[in-house]
XYZ file of C-alpha atoms in Angstrom:
764
model
C -42.565 -71.046 -73.338
C -43.152 -74.766 -73.762
C -40.343 -75.605 -71.393
C -42.209 -73.830 -68.619
C -45.344 -75.985 -68.931
C -46.354 -77.729 -65.741
C -48.936 -80.394 -65.045
C -51.569 -77.702 -65.534
C -51.120 -77.887 -69.315
C -50.654 -81.658 -69.631
C -53.692 -81.806 -71.855
C -52.111 -79.435 -74.414
C -48.812 -81.302 -74.435
C -50.393 -84.725 -74.732
C -52.425 -83.658 -77.739
C -49.472 -81.993 -79.432
C -47.261 -85.004 -78.839
C -49.957 -87.279 -80.242
C -50.132 -85.207 -83.399
C -46.361 -85.185 -83.752
C -46.246 -81.410 -83.795
C -43.620 -80.659 -81.160
C -40.960 -78.962 -83.207
C -39.492 -75.736 -81.953
C -36.682 -73.680 -83.443
C -35.124 -70.652 -81.833
C -33.675 -67.715 -83.736
C -30.303 -66.371 -82.600
C -31.744 -62.861 -82.430
C -35.291 -61.686 -81.985
C -37.171 -60.531 -85.063
C -37.017 -56.848 -84.170
C -33.221 -56.900 -84.463
C -33.229 -57.438 -88.187
C -36.624 -58.327 -89.653
C -37.468 -56.765 -92.992
C -40.737 -54.922 -93.219
C -43.251 -55.401 -96.006
C -41.815 -54.327 -99.361
C -38.291 -53.923 -97.985
C -35.195 -55.992 -98.700
C -32.850 -54.401 -96.164
C -32.969 -55.496 -92.528
C -32.842 -52.607 -90.074
C -32.462 -52.667 -86.302
C -35.387 -51.311 -84.334
C -34.989 -48.665 -81.626
C -37.604 -47.689 -79.023
C -36.950 -43.970 -79.540
C -40.306 -42.369 -80.267
C -41.626 -38.855 -79.761
C -45.377 -39.041 -79.121
C -47.617 -36.281 -80.434
C -47.644 -33.588 -77.762
C -44.199 -34.478 -76.362
C -40.841 -32.840 -77.183
C -37.343 -34.254 -77.682
C -34.086 -32.621 -76.596
C -30.929 -34.236 -78.018
C -27.560 -34.478 -76.263
C -26.286 -31.210 -77.786
C -29.273 -29.129 -76.668
C -28.109 -25.942 -74.916
C -30.612 -26.757 -72.160
C -28.633 -29.879 -71.171
C -25.770 -29.317 -68.694
C -22.773 -31.608 -68.188
C -20.285 -31.948 -65.334
C -17.071 -33.956 -65.659
C -15.516 -35.486 -68.764
C -17.982 -36.302 -71.545
C -17.074 -37.305 -75.106
C -19.058 -36.443 -78.241
C -19.850 -39.212 -80.720
C -21.365 -38.631 -84.145
C -23.379 -41.116 -86.179
C -26.593 -41.307 -88.178
C -27.641 -43.938 -85.617
C -28.071 -41.260 -82.924
C -30.804 -38.680 -82.370
C -29.804 -35.626 -84.392
C -26.647 -37.635 -85.252
C -24.924 -36.955 -81.936
C -24.478 -38.582 -78.516
C -22.407 -37.840 -75.410
C -20.842 -40.555 -73.253
C -18.727 -40.764 -70.125
C -16.778 -43.395 -68.203
C -15.674 -40.968 -65.503
C -16.935 -41.806 -62.021
C -19.445 -39.246 -60.699
C -19.760 -37.455 -64.043
C -23.171 -35.812 -64.258
C -25.687 -34.589 -66.777
C -28.716 -32.514 -65.760
C -31.722 -31.099 -67.550
C -34.467 -28.783 -66.308
C -37.888 -29.046 -67.933
C -41.529 -28.122 -67.474
C -44.039 -30.950 -67.660
C -45.329 -34.153 -66.083
C -42.959 -36.781 -67.481
C -39.405 -37.435 -68.619
C -37.653 -40.177 -70.622
C -33.914 -40.818 -71.008
C -32.629 -42.474 -74.186
C -29.123 -43.847 -74.721
C -27.098 -46.897 -75.703
C -26.820 -50.255 -73.988
C -24.042 -52.843 -74.381
C -21.371 -54.788 -72.461
C -19.365 -51.647 -71.672
C -22.237 -49.857 -69.966
C -23.030 -49.876 -66.275
C -25.018 -48.330 -63.446
C -26.326 -44.789 -63.226
C -28.106 -43.007 -60.403
C -31.187 -41.042 -61.484
C -32.233 -38.048 -59.408
C -35.323 -35.899 -59.875
C -35.574 -32.582 -58.081
C -32.594 -33.510 -55.925
C -34.024 -36.840 -54.766
C -32.582 -40.221 -55.901
C -35.417 -42.150 -57.570
C -33.663 -45.082 -59.251
C -30.409 -46.880 -59.955
C -30.511 -47.938 -63.596
C -28.407 -50.667 -65.192
C -27.577 -49.751 -68.799
C -25.660 -53.006 -69.377
C -26.672 -55.369 -72.187
C -24.986 -58.714 -72.757
C -24.827 -58.313 -76.522
C -21.940 -58.197 -78.965
C -23.304 -55.075 -80.623
C -24.845 -52.032 -78.957
C -28.556 -51.428 -78.709
C -29.147 -47.887 -79.954
C -31.682 -45.294 -78.813
C -32.840 -47.391 -75.872
C -35.287 -46.020 -73.325
C -33.118 -46.210 -70.222
C -35.439 -44.511 -67.734
C -38.945 -43.053 -67.694
C -41.288 -41.403 -65.231
C -44.699 -40.026 -66.207
C -46.441 -39.223 -62.913
C -44.745 -35.984 -61.920
C -46.903 -33.052 -60.789
C -47.126 -30.435 -63.502
C -44.361 -27.884 -63.077
C -40.624 -27.310 -63.319
C -38.409 -30.338 -62.608
C -34.748 -31.244 -62.930
C -33.443 -34.694 -63.836
C -29.823 -35.539 -63.049
C -27.919 -38.652 -64.180
C -24.783 -39.642 -62.250
C -22.362 -42.252 -63.592
C -21.254 -44.779 -60.971
C -18.693 -46.140 -63.484
C -19.289 -49.643 -62.182
C -21.486 -52.668 -62.236
C -21.215 -56.092 -60.553
C -18.441 -58.162 -62.133
C -16.807 -55.290 -63.986
C -13.118 -54.463 -63.415
C -13.092 -51.392 -65.675
C -14.927 -48.120 -65.462
C -18.280 -48.491 -67.183
C -20.091 -46.070 -69.460
C -23.330 -44.190 -69.503
C -24.437 -41.939 -72.333
C -27.154 -39.526 -73.311
C -28.768 -39.556 -76.732
C -31.900 -37.572 -75.878
C -34.459 -36.586 -73.276
C -38.165 -36.616 -74.151
C -40.473 -34.403 -72.101
C -44.152 -35.122 -71.566
C -45.428 -31.590 -71.248
C -48.800 -32.409 -69.705
C -51.012 -29.696 -68.264
C -51.681 -27.873 -65.017
C -54.657 -30.146 -64.357
C -52.449 -33.251 -64.240
C -52.583 -35.040 -60.894
C -49.694 -35.707 -58.603
C -48.102 -39.118 -58.167
C -50.231 -39.980 -55.146
C -53.455 -38.151 -54.502
C -56.159 -39.199 -52.093
C -59.736 -37.953 -51.989
C -61.913 -38.879 -49.030
C -65.658 -38.541 -49.060
C -68.172 -39.432 -46.410
C -70.582 -42.133 -47.598
C -73.422 -40.850 -45.437
C -75.014 -39.313 -48.499
C -73.570 -41.706 -51.040
C -76.612 -43.922 -51.363
C -76.362 -47.625 -52.169
C -76.303 -50.465 -49.692
C -72.712 -50.505 -48.444
C -72.771 -50.921 -44.681
C -70.896 -48.739 -42.223
C -70.170 -50.141 -38.782
C -70.816 -47.815 -35.884
C -67.692 -46.171 -34.519
C -65.497 -47.007 -37.536
C -63.992 -44.847 -40.290
C -66.428 -44.325 -43.143
C -64.927 -42.814 -46.268
C -64.653 -43.530 -49.934
C -61.107 -42.850 -51.080
C -59.692 -42.354 -54.548
C -55.920 -42.677 -54.683
C -53.654 -42.310 -57.680
C -50.608 -44.531 -57.341
C -48.580 -46.562 -59.803
C -47.869 -46.599 -63.536
C -48.703 -49.528 -65.797
C -45.783 -49.029 -68.205
C -47.837 -50.882 -70.791
C -51.142 -49.279 -71.662
C -53.944 -51.190 -69.904
C -56.286 -52.167 -72.746
C -56.969 -55.578 -71.178
C -56.865 -56.384 -67.471
C -57.256 -59.560 -65.431
C -56.265 -60.408 -61.848
C -54.157 -63.581 -61.852
C -53.176 -63.893 -58.187
C -53.331 -62.167 -54.816
C -50.306 -60.086 -55.822
C -50.501 -59.529 -59.588
C -52.713 -58.473 -62.465
C -51.975 -59.163 -66.121
C -52.118 -56.195 -68.490
C -52.288 -56.680 -72.261
C -52.145 -53.935 -74.896
C -51.766 -53.612 -78.631
C -48.392 -53.248 -80.347
C -47.357 -49.640 -79.746
C -44.556 -47.483 -78.330
C -45.088 -48.154 -74.627
C -42.338 -46.955 -72.281
C -41.833 -50.367 -70.667
C -39.382 -52.398 -72.739
C -38.443 -56.044 -73.114
C -35.518 -57.368 -75.151
C -34.794 -53.893 -76.468
C -38.263 -53.096 -77.821
C -41.499 -51.753 -76.304
C -43.512 -54.343 -74.401
C -47.220 -54.801 -75.019
C -47.948 -57.005 -72.005
C -46.893 -56.833 -68.372
C -47.568 -58.091 -64.865
C -48.534 -55.360 -62.401
C -47.815 -55.900 -58.702
C -50.939 -54.977 -56.758
C -48.949 -54.246 -53.612
C -45.726 -52.440 -54.484
C -46.876 -51.256 -57.949
C -43.820 -52.621 -59.750
C -44.232 -53.757 -63.356
C -42.647 -56.777 -65.075
C -42.726 -56.866 -68.891
C -43.860 -59.996 -70.744
C -42.915 -61.213 -74.211
C -45.729 -61.528 -76.739
C -45.197 -62.647 -80.319
C -48.371 -61.432 -81.992
C -50.466 -58.279 -82.020
C -53.022 -58.641 -79.216
C -54.965 -55.494 -80.145
C -58.595 -55.974 -79.050
C -58.211 -59.598 -77.980
C -60.421 -61.390 -75.457
C -59.592 -63.853 -72.719
C -60.664 -66.311 -70.065
C -59.348 -68.790 -67.550
C -59.863 -72.505 -68.232
C -60.851 -75.083 -65.628
C -57.213 -75.848 -64.706
C -56.354 -72.188 -64.117
C -54.601 -71.645 -67.442
C -55.434 -68.259 -68.969
C -55.920 -67.928 -72.704
C -55.736 -64.641 -74.597
C -57.507 -64.954 -77.927
C -57.507 -63.061 -81.215
C -56.118 -59.648 -82.031
C -55.065 -57.612 -85.008
C -52.986 -58.124 -88.137
C -49.500 -56.691 -88.356
C -49.778 -52.938 -88.941
C -47.341 -51.741 -91.608
C -47.200 -48.075 -90.593
C -46.442 -46.831 -87.099
C -45.784 -50.293 -85.676
C -44.370 -52.100 -88.693
C -43.003 -55.651 -88.370
C -39.517 -54.328 -89.036
C -39.919 -52.264 -85.860
C -41.552 -54.670 -83.431
C -41.168 -58.101 -85.006
C -44.778 -58.899 -84.156
C -46.894 -61.532 -85.867
C -50.479 -61.494 -87.078
C -52.671 -61.922 -84.001
C -56.056 -62.593 -85.595
C -55.994 -66.372 -85.023
C -53.699 -66.335 -82.009
C -54.343 -68.309 -78.841
C -51.809 -67.171 -76.262
C -51.259 -69.465 -73.266
C -50.487 -68.103 -69.802
C -50.119 -70.844 -67.215
C -51.052 -70.338 -63.553
C -48.465 -68.108 -61.896
C -49.385 -67.481 -58.260
C -45.878 -66.797 -56.985
C -44.970 -63.380 -55.626
C -41.876 -63.652 -57.844
C -43.091 -63.507 -61.450
C -39.680 -63.562 -63.142
C -40.427 -66.945 -64.725
C -44.018 -66.251 -65.734
C -44.416 -66.339 -69.514
C -46.915 -66.322 -72.359
C -46.590 -69.117 -74.911
C -47.533 -68.805 -78.574
C -47.050 -71.156 -81.492
C -49.562 -70.570 -84.271
C -48.505 -73.711 -86.121
C -49.852 -75.883 -83.341
C -52.259 -73.753 -81.284
C -54.595 -71.373 -83.107
C -58.223 -70.559 -83.764
C -59.955 -71.915 -86.821
C -60.879 -68.421 -87.993
C -59.554 -64.867 -87.556
C -61.196 -62.775 -84.838
C -60.858 -59.145 -83.754
C -63.131 -57.888 -80.934
C -64.277 -61.369 -79.861
C -65.700 -62.257 -76.452
C -64.487 -65.368 -74.619
C -66.338 -67.151 -71.802
C -65.562 -70.201 -69.668
C -68.087 -73.006 -70.042
C -69.526 -75.501 -67.579
C -67.007 -78.137 -68.750
C -64.070 -75.775 -68.234
C -63.491 -75.061 -71.910
C -63.805 -71.689 -73.624
C -66.460 -70.487 -76.046
C -65.104 -67.847 -78.440
C -67.886 -65.615 -79.735
C -68.077 -63.411 -82.803
C -65.718 -60.676 -83.811
C -64.498 -59.355 -87.116
C -62.178 -61.096 -89.586
C -59.814 -58.156 -89.584
C -59.221 -54.909 -87.744
C -61.161 -51.807 -88.635
C -63.904 -49.848 -86.953
C -67.578 -50.711 -87.141
C -68.465 -54.217 -88.241
C -70.094 -55.037 -91.592
C -71.193 -58.066 -93.577
C -67.921 -58.260 -95.500
C -65.688 -58.743 -92.463
C -68.192 -60.056 -89.898
C -67.401 -63.392 -88.270
C -70.892 -64.516 -87.162
C -69.707 -67.771 -85.595
C -68.577 -69.391 -82.381
C -65.803 -71.884 -81.808
C -64.388 -73.634 -78.780
C -61.008 -74.060 -77.181
C -60.009 -76.804 -77.005
C -61.928 -77.521 -80.233
C -65.073 -79.644 -79.942
C -66.727 -81.965 -82.428
C -70.248 -80.645 -81.973
C -73.169 -80.226 -84.371
C -71.085 -81.809 -87.126
C -68.492 -79.001 -87.333
C -65.608 -81.018 -85.857
C -63.783 -78.074 -84.321
C -64.523 -75.575 -87.093
C -66.606 -72.407 -86.567
C -70.343 -72.849 -85.942
C -72.571 -70.222 -87.617
C -74.672 -68.147 -85.254
C -77.510 -66.282 -87.015
C -77.805 -63.859 -84.081
C -74.387 -62.416 -84.930
C -75.403 -61.906 -88.554
C -78.741 -60.352 -87.627
C -77.232 -57.809 -85.209
C -74.942 -55.965 -87.627
C -73.446 -53.394 -87.619
C -72.723 -52.474 -84.006
C -72.177 -55.967 -82.625
C -68.493 -56.373 -81.726
C -67.446 -57.556 -78.256
C -70.894 -59.059 -77.633
C -71.946 -59.195 -73.975
C -71.964 -62.894 -73.044
C -72.603 -64.788 -69.800
C -73.053 -68.459 -68.907
C -76.418 -68.899 -67.172
C -77.139 -71.197 -64.195
C -78.895 -73.700 -66.477
C -75.856 -73.924 -68.778
C -77.343 -71.856 -71.589
C -75.656 -68.679 -72.813
C -76.973 -65.122 -72.611
C -75.855 -62.834 -75.440
C -76.515 -59.174 -76.126
C -75.365 -57.351 -79.241
C -76.452 -54.044 -80.735
C -80.146 -53.618 -79.722
C -80.889 -57.308 -79.294
C -80.436 -60.134 -76.808
C -80.988 -63.873 -76.821
C -80.468 -67.100 -74.924
C -78.356 -69.639 -76.805
C -78.507 -73.367 -76.077
C -75.102 -74.493 -77.279
C -75.940 -78.160 -76.784
C -78.807 -77.995 -79.306
C -77.547 -75.014 -81.332
C -80.810 -73.103 -80.893
C -81.492 -69.409 -80.232
C -84.288 -67.882 -78.176
C -84.636 -64.170 -78.819
C -85.479 -61.907 -75.909
C -87.413 -58.634 -76.048
C -85.504 -55.907 -77.846
C -83.445 -53.555 -75.661
C -85.777 -50.563 -75.144
C -85.650 -47.108 -76.681
C -83.291 -47.961 -79.511
C -80.220 -48.110 -77.262
C -77.271 -50.025 -78.702
C -74.927 -51.626 -76.164
C -71.969 -53.110 -78.079
C -69.001 -51.659 -79.948
C -68.743 -48.985 -81.109
C -71.949 -47.885 -79.338
C -70.420 -49.458 -76.262
C -72.341 -50.064 -73.072
C -71.508 -52.541 -70.338
C -73.271 -55.564 -68.894
C -73.295 -57.761 -65.810
C -74.857 -60.959 -64.602
C -76.192 -59.782 -61.238
C -75.356 -61.804 -58.098
C -76.665 -65.368 -57.990
C -78.092 -66.672 -54.720
C -79.412 -70.017 -53.472
C -82.199 -68.057 -51.770
C -83.985 -67.693 -55.124
C -82.540 -70.856 -56.684
C -79.857 -68.875 -58.545
C -82.374 -67.000 -60.684
C -80.348 -64.985 -63.241
C -80.815 -61.279 -63.859
C -78.947 -59.257 -66.483
C -78.076 -55.560 -66.208
C -77.067 -53.536 -69.295
C -75.968 -49.909 -68.806
C -74.966 -47.074 -71.086
C -74.373 -47.177 -74.815
C -75.784 -44.990 -77.555
C -78.798 -44.361 -79.779
C -76.604 -43.384 -82.733
C -77.656 -45.056 -85.996
C -75.052 -47.730 -86.719
C -75.637 -47.478 -90.479
C -74.326 -43.909 -90.581
C -70.826 -43.287 -91.944
C -68.311 -41.700 -89.611
C -68.648 -38.282 -91.228
C -72.276 -38.181 -90.071
C -71.451 -39.088 -86.451
C -70.118 -36.542 -83.961
C -68.031 -36.776 -80.817
C -70.812 -34.628 -79.293
C -73.679 -37.049 -79.987
C -75.197 -37.793 -76.565
C -74.551 -41.139 -74.905
C -77.322 -43.069 -73.161
C -78.007 -42.978 -69.410
C -80.298 -45.997 -69.704
C -79.861 -49.185 -67.663
C -81.996 -52.151 -68.694
C -82.591 -55.102 -66.376
C -84.310 -58.397 -67.099
C -85.016 -61.557 -65.092
C -84.374 -64.644 -67.220
C -87.376 -66.710 -66.241
C -90.450 -67.186 -68.400
C -92.311 -64.695 -66.246
C -89.441 -62.211 -66.291
C -88.987 -62.492 -70.051
C -92.695 -61.871 -70.595
C -92.420 -58.826 -68.357
C -89.478 -57.591 -70.434
C -86.702 -55.135 -69.682
C -87.145 -52.819 -66.706
C -85.667 -49.372 -67.307
C -83.790 -47.036 -64.967
C -81.576 -44.015 -65.597
C -78.035 -43.437 -64.337
C -77.291 -39.970 -62.940
C -75.118 -39.333 -66.016
C -75.098 -40.767 -69.515
C -72.098 -42.943 -70.356
C -70.531 -44.470 -73.430
C -67.879 -47.120 -72.584
C -68.646 -47.477 -68.839
C -67.129 -50.222 -66.689
C -69.434 -51.988 -64.221
C -67.688 -53.825 -61.372
C -69.343 -56.244 -58.943
C -68.435 -55.832 -55.267
C -68.530 -58.713 -52.743
C -71.407 -56.895 -51.028
C -73.566 -57.405 -54.122
C -73.420 -53.722 -55.096
C -72.185 -52.541 -58.485
C -69.836 -49.609 -58.969
C -69.815 -47.986 -62.418
C -66.779 -45.963 -63.491
C -65.134 -44.579 -66.643
C -66.652 -43.536 -69.952
C -67.729 -40.410 -71.784
C -70.902 -38.403 -71.886
C -70.911 -38.010 -75.668
C -69.671 -39.688 -78.833
C -68.925 -43.345 -79.447
C -66.032 -45.770 -78.960
C -62.938 -45.835 -81.142
C -60.604 -43.226 -82.563
C -60.115 -41.332 -85.787
C -63.572 -42.000 -87.246
C -66.069 -39.227 -86.482
C -66.614 -35.513 -86.848
C -65.199 -33.281 -84.115
C -62.583 -35.691 -82.805
C -60.893 -34.534 -79.612
C -57.294 -35.400 -80.265
C -58.151 -38.646 -82.027
C -60.979 -39.636 -79.685
C -64.451 -40.396 -81.044
C -65.839 -39.546 -77.591
C -65.745 -36.478 -75.371
C -66.988 -35.132 -72.034
C -65.448 -37.776 -69.761
C -67.597 -38.826 -66.807
C -65.365 -38.484 -63.764
C -67.713 -39.408 -60.902
C -68.492 -43.081 -60.147
C -72.051 -44.215 -59.597
C -73.139 -46.863 -57.111
C -75.943 -49.283 -58.014
C -77.797 -51.267 -55.368
C -79.513 -54.246 -57.099
C -81.763 -54.906 -54.100
C -82.968 -51.318 -53.792
C -86.383 -50.068 -54.832
C -86.892 -49.461 -58.531
C -85.939 -45.888 -59.364
C -83.847 -45.530 -56.207
C -80.931 -47.845 -56.945
C -78.421 -45.298 -58.279
C -76.472 -42.644 -56.479
C -73.304 -40.653 -57.102
C -73.798 -38.406 -54.104
C -70.647 -38.248 -52.024
C -68.499 -40.365 -54.317
C -65.053 -38.980 -55.188
C -64.311 -37.234 -58.477
C -61.341 -38.285 -60.570
C -59.187 -35.866 -62.526
C -58.166 -38.481 -65.120
C -60.361 -38.931 -68.221
C -60.980 -42.630 -68.877
C -62.408 -43.066 -72.369
C -61.723 -45.675 -75.063
C -59.500 -48.548 -73.900
C -60.072 -47.955 -70.180
C -60.484 -50.785 -67.668
C -61.500 -51.414 -64.059
C -61.556 -54.504 -61.868
C -62.143 -55.564 -58.301
C -58.902 -56.614 -56.594
C -58.466 -59.354 -53.974
C -58.122 -56.716 -51.253
C -61.554 -55.330 -52.176
C -60.552 -52.054 -53.829
C -61.213 -51.216 -57.472
C -58.211 -50.828 -59.786
C -58.876 -48.266 -62.544
C -56.434 -47.893 -65.439
C -55.997 -47.185 -69.122
C -57.521 -44.828 -71.707
C -55.946 -44.560 -75.130
C -58.164 -43.400 -78.007
C -55.108 -43.226 -80.263
C -53.386 -45.216 -82.996
C -50.123 -45.093 -81.063
C -48.918 -43.549 -77.839
C -49.921 -39.885 -77.681
C -49.554 -36.966 -75.273
C -52.255 -34.821 -76.872
C -55.642 -34.333 -75.192
C -57.060 -37.744 -74.260
C -53.604 -39.203 -74.795
C -52.227 -42.547 -73.664
C -52.832 -42.956 -69.938
C -50.496 -45.011 -67.738
C -51.535 -43.745 -64.292
C -53.457 -46.109 -62.004
C -56.219 -45.130 -59.594
C -57.569 -47.095 -56.640
C -61.173 -46.589 -55.574
C -61.733 -47.882 -52.047
C -65.264 -48.386 -50.642
C -65.917 -47.535 -46.977
C -65.405 -51.141 -45.909
C -61.683 -50.854 -46.758
C -61.141 -48.686 -43.661
C -63.343 -50.715 -41.302
C -62.708 -53.721 -39.087
C -62.987 -56.550 -41.590
C -63.413 -60.305 -41.330
C -60.187 -62.225 -41.843
C -60.134 -65.728 -43.287
C -57.724 -67.672 -41.097
C -57.712 -71.060 -42.807
C -56.730 -71.463 -46.435
C -58.997 -73.495 -48.675
C -57.230 -74.352 -51.927
C -59.888 -76.296 -53.814
C -63.662 -76.697 -53.579
C -65.551 -79.288 -55.601
C -69.152 -78.951 -56.687
C -71.597 -79.711 -53.885
C -68.730 -80.236 -51.446
C -69.047 -79.067 -47.848
C -65.998 -77.372 -46.370
C -65.026 -75.507 -43.228
C -64.064 -71.838 -43.428
C -62.386 -70.233 -40.437
C -62.459 -66.470 -40.023
C -61.843 -63.898 -37.315
C -64.008 -60.911 -36.377
C -66.139 -59.949 -33.380
C -69.750 -60.475 -34.492
C -73.133 -60.313 -32.882
C -75.517 -63.239 -32.667
C -77.818 -61.690 -35.245
C -75.047 -60.810 -37.713
C -75.772 -61.402 -41.389
C -73.012 -63.545 -42.870
C -72.566 -64.295 -46.555
C -69.895 -66.181 -48.446
C -69.278 -64.719 -51.891
C -67.571 -66.763 -54.601
C -66.389 -64.412 -57.338
C -64.839 -64.487 -60.769
C -63.279 -61.025 -61.157
C -63.636 -61.228 -64.930
C -61.483 -60.549 -67.966
C -61.903 -56.848 -68.666
C -61.510 -55.016 -71.962
C -63.560 -52.477 -73.934
C -66.199 -52.265 -71.138
C -66.766 -56.026 -71.524
C -66.355 -57.874 -68.217
C -66.355 -61.425 -69.538
C -66.967 -64.125 -66.907
C -67.567 -61.563 -64.139
C -69.613 -63.471 -61.587
C -70.750 -63.437 -57.956
C -72.332 -66.559 -56.453
C -73.433 -66.568 -52.821
C -72.832 -69.964 -51.227
C -74.998 -71.718 -48.675
C -73.393 -71.526 -45.245
C -74.042 -72.293 -41.607
C -72.433 -70.117 -38.940
C -70.864 -71.781 -35.939
C -68.370 -70.599 -33.328
C -65.127 -69.568 -34.996
C -66.173 -70.289 -38.521
C -68.600 -71.451 -41.155
C -69.704 -74.651 -42.785
C -69.967 -73.760 -46.458
C -71.422 -75.635 -49.410
C -69.635 -75.369 -52.732
C -71.597 -74.308 -55.828
C -74.027 -77.032 -56.936
C -72.577 -77.481 -60.431
C -70.473 -75.973 -63.201
C -73.392 -74.064 -64.648
C -73.838 -71.976 -61.510
C -70.070 -71.406 -61.337
C -67.974 -72.758 -64.244
C -64.964 -74.762 -63.019
C -61.763 -72.788 -62.643
C -60.224 -70.103 -60.422
C -62.341 -68.085 -58.028
C -62.105 -65.763 -55.046
C -63.836 -66.341 -51.696
C -64.960 -63.384 -49.604
C -66.684 -63.606 -46.214
C -69.142 -60.719 -45.864
C -70.315 -59.850 -42.331
C -73.016 -57.192 -42.083
C -71.987 -55.811 -45.445
C -68.243 -55.727 -44.697
C -66.178 -58.217 -46.739
C -62.901 -59.893 -45.934
C -60.058 -59.835 -48.400
C -60.459 -62.430 -51.120
C -58.864 -65.868 -50.945
C -58.037 -67.572 -54.235
C -59.417 -71.085 -54.676
C -59.860 -73.594 -57.459
C -63.463 -74.620 -58.088
C -63.941 -78.132 -59.471
C -61.379 -80.915 -59.762
C -58.635 -78.670 -61.151
C -58.230 -80.672 -64.331
C -58.050 -79.259 -67.812
C -61.100 -79.151 -70.094
C -62.004 -82.127 -72.320
C -59.670 -82.690 -75.272
C -60.979 -83.983 -78.612
C -57.874 -85.028 -80.541
C -59.741 -85.522 -83.803
C -61.262 -82.040 -83.627
C -57.836 -80.512 -82.962
C -56.363 -82.394 -85.904
C -59.210 -81.260 -88.135
C -58.687 -77.597 -87.224
C -54.974 -77.800 -88.019
C -55.592 -79.632 -91.276
C -58.457 -77.439 -92.515
C -56.940 -74.056 -91.597
C -53.607 -72.382 -92.172
C -51.380 -70.210 -89.999
C -52.400 -66.554 -90.113
C -54.632 -67.356 -93.071
C -56.123 -63.884 -93.284
């Protein structure tokens, strides 16, 4: 909220104050407690009660539910099956035995309610507070949920404590319904670890003599909000953003569609969003502020505005200020479309941080749908904050490349190059864009007819940049599909093969003339995620072997998924290896969780890879390829080795600045030491926007290093970064720093005014 703005967003506040736009009104109740949906004249309160396809509900009068103590029946159309049971008796119990992998408890919440102990299989797992400081009760609230049980028979027991802090009377708990996630016998347990020797794993990861040497894959944690978008914001937390849907995590009495995930203890804190962030993009700015951009209109069916109270997200710019504290209770996302918005609607746009610390917003569609077409295409770029450039004064700038690459061109793959120009790939094409002159230089076509952007989704990376070759840029594009993007959905199958092709090009005149160099992954993948490691290696996870991205569009859907045959084994890519010998999956662990459409993966500050998401569904589902909340952690061998430890914090590094970096580890005189500066990227839909690894010049001396900051904002755009010290292929944990002067990007007040005057709120 505006009140939470710090000096980091002074540039927003100064502009708004100048324009006389600071005017905020607060409703007494949130929209979802009485908003009327489209075509309706009667307000109706929303309840989170929802039975996903594949799940089953058992109301309070089910013969399978057992009660102990004094419970009272209540009857109303407001309850599930018009009945509810409540108790104020201390130690009164209700128990329910079920077969499955998950359980949800629904009941009421108001000032009379209090604490309950939740036990599963005889073990206390939580103490839940059902209190709500509201005059009227909140009905059909999700009081408790757990989705990571091993498949089998379980018993949940609820015990009323009849108390809560500050209460002098016995407090209530009640049961409206249980919902069971039935799952399958192949479902994994809450924590599962797979260890594999890397001796045959290929790649270039180093293993120190006499130290443990295993890859591990561990399942631990639940996101609560489906992880469609993922970005690490601090050493302790990652931000997760979803679309509006019936997630189990709630905020203010309705399902949340954003949350902060604790990377250490795996707790989840819901965030309040106003608008539908379905298929939005994002980036950090030079002052560390994160923006989340674009989204979807309000959907008037499963997630109607009368249910969720959400706003149109197509023009939204959501502001998340730096929040590095371990306590994230006061972290918030700010939205006000009347004063901060894009000039045009965008769904499936890519956002990158520029050399001046601002954001370039690229492409997208003018409304939600599936494959792009000329009617809804938005073949433009715009900037945030708006710029007066090329005569457009903050308004969208046409980009012919985005018109020429229809139809499969959403979420274009975009990277800022070390000379300040912009690489873009969409569909089967790629180009270099000079945004200062508004000119395009087309590159050779991606070979063999492979398409690499949505819905024929591949993934792309800017490979590590090094001063040893003057930061020469190389691009890697992997996966995708050869499916004809002019075909209608009824001529496309979930069994159409994906592509195993990886295409690599060096962006020098010589490299461009040489063209794309082709290699093959061990397995074909649609929707893969490619993650840079501090060592310079790339780990590729997630995706399917057949079909295309999206849901509900093609022949032979599996559940609702347009893709099938999930690829469960990661593949390691060594960029410095010999051509044809860079890939290997040998010895890497196999997951048991399909990760298809809407899956994500990111490097974490500790050096492991967080893998989450998968939801090829309109709303939460428990059918095959349903909504996935479980989190996996893929740990390279270096995680179990003796690692360097940075012992002196460096908070800010300016361009060209020399600084001292202290670290601890026994090393030999001939040790190879690198300092990696990384942007971990904003991850969604296999697009890892801003993902970047820059090796910094350094000089080793006793007890530490003398390190040179990046030469300029083209090599590493100003903003947050992570420093890793890599000794003989073993990295330290990452240390967060600010690169540049820490100030916000340039503000053009006239361009901002022009955008607000020439556009309207939610104009689509």
